[in-house]
Coordinates of C-alpha atoms in Angstrom, one line a residue:
M432 CA 226.3 267.8 57.1
L433 CA 222.5 267.7 56.7
P434 CA 222.4 270.7 54.3
F435 CA 225.1 269.0 52.1
A436 CA 223.1 265.8 52.0
I437 CA 219.9 267.7 51.1
V438 CA 221.6 269.6 48.4
T439 CA 223.2 266.5 46.8
I440 CA 219.9 264.5 47.0
T441 CA 218.0 267.4 45.4
T442 CA 220.7 267.7 42.7
A443 CA 220.2 264.0 42.0
L444 CA 216.5 264.7 41.6
A445 CA 217.1 267.6 39.3
L446 CA 219.6 265.7 37.1
Y447 CA 217.5 262.5 37.0
T448 CA 214.3 264.5 36.2
I449 CA 216.0 266.4 33.4
G450 CA 217.3 263.1 31.9
V451 CA 214.0 261.2 32.2
W452 CA 211.6 264.0 31.1
T453 CA 213.7 265.1 28.1
E454 CA 213.9 261.5 27.0
W455 CA 210.2 261.1 27.5
F456 CA 209.3 264.1 25.4
G457 CA 212.0 263.3 22.8
K458 CA 210.7 259.6 22.6
R459 CA 214.3 258.4 21.9
L460 CA 217.2 257.5 24.2
K461 CA 220.3 259.5 23.5
G462 CA 223.8 259.5 25.0
W463 CA 223.3 262.8 26.8
H464 CA 220.2 261.4 28.6
L465 CA 222.5 258.7 30.0
A466 CA 224.9 261.4 31.2
F467 CA 222.0 262.9 33.3
F468 CA 221.0 259.5 34.6
L469 CA 224.6 258.8 35.7
G470 CA 224.8 262.3 37.2
G471 CA 221.6 261.7 39.1
L472 CA 222.9 258.3 40.3
L473 CA 226.2 259.7 41.4
F474 CA 224.6 262.6 43.4
D475 CA 222.1 260.1 44.9
I476 CA 224.9 257.9 46.1
I477 CA 226.8 260.8 47.6
G478 CA 223.7 262.2 49.3
T479 CA 222.6 258.8 50.5
E480 CA 226.0 258.1 52.0
S481 CA 225.9 261.4 53.8
M482 CA 222.4 260.6 55.1
R483 CA 223.7 257.2 56.2
Q484 CA 226.5 258.8 58.2
I485 CA 224.2 261.3 59.8
A486 CA 221.8 258.5 60.9
G487 CA 224.8 256.4 62.2
G488 CA 224.3 253.6 59.7
F489 CA 221.6 252.1 57.7
Q490 CA 218.3 252.3 59.5
P491 CA 215.8 249.5 58.7
S492 CA 212.7 251.5 57.8
L493 CA 210.3 252.1 54.9
H494 CA 212.5 255.1 53.9
G495 CA 215.7 253.0 54.2
F496 CA 214.4 250.1 52.2
T497 CA 212.7 252.1 49.5
G498 CA 215.8 254.3 49.2
L499 CA 218.1 251.2 48.7
A500 CA 215.7 249.7 46.2
A501 CA 215.6 253.0 44.3
L502 CA 219.4 253.3 44.2
L503 CA 219.6 249.7 42.9
L504 CA 216.9 250.4 40.3
M505 CA 218.8 253.6 39.2
L506 CA 221.9 251.5 38.7
V507 CA 220.0 248.9 36.6
H508 CA 218.5 251.7 34.6
A509 CA 221.9 253.3 33.8
I510 CA 223.3 249.9 32.9
W511 CA 220.4 249.1 30.7
A512 CA 220.5 252.5 29.0
T513 CA 224.2 252.0 28.3
V514 CA 223.6 248.6 26.7
T515 CA 220.7 250.0 24.7
L516 CA 222.8 252.8 23.4
V517 CA 225.7 250.5 22.5
R518 CA 223.4 248.0 20.7
N519 CA 221.8 251.0 18.8
R520 CA 218.6 249.2 17.9
E521 CA 216.0 251.8 17.0
Q522 CA 213.0 250.1 18.5
A523 CA 214.8 249.8 21.9
L524 CA 216.0 253.4 21.7
A525 CA 212.5 254.5 21.0
N526 CA 210.8 252.5 23.7
F527 CA 213.3 253.0 26.5
H528 CA 211.5 256.1 27.9
Q529 CA 208.7 253.8 29.2
F530 CA 211.2 252.2 31.6
S531 CA 212.8 255.5 32.5
I532 CA 209.5 257.0 33.7
I533 CA 208.8 254.0 35.9
V534 CA 212.2 254.2 37.5
W535 CA 211.8 257.9 38.1
L536 CA 208.4 257.5 39.7
I537 CA 209.7 254.8 42.0
W538 CA 212.7 257.0 42.9
L539 CA 210.3 259.7 44.0
I540 CA 208.9 257.5 46.8
P541 CA 212.0 257.6 49.1
Y542 CA 212.7 261.2 48.1
M543 CA 209.3 262.3 49.2
L544 CA 209.4 260.0 52.3
G545 CA 212.8 261.6 53.2
A546 CA 211.3 265.1 52.8
F547 CA 208.3 264.3 54.9
L548 CA 210.4 262.5 57.6
N549 CA 212.9 265.4 57.7
V550 CA 210.2 268.0 58.5
G551 CA 208.5 265.6 61.0
V552 CA 205.3 265.3 59.0
V553 CA 205.2 261.5 59.4
Q554 CA 207.1 259.0 61.5
L555 CA 207.6 255.7 59.7

């Protein structure tokens, strides 16, 4: 089950990264960026649930709390992107990438913690 969880979480990273960085370089939120955000969120939920099952439930730790916070932030990000696209206000579409990059950077914290914890580099 661990390989499945690692693949799904890494797929989440790939999808989310593509969405965020293509939006960053394009400087305008588009519908297909939202599709990548949602794909990243979906794969992160699947991978996180797999990890939760492997661990025997939620483990109160730095990794657990940052992971939960990142998931919630990704959800807020996707909802806000949806609202921004529906409203179709040019200024908001052009500035949305600033929020996206912050969410992505925060999301990297539990991803990297998980990678380090998995190989036994650190014990938090």
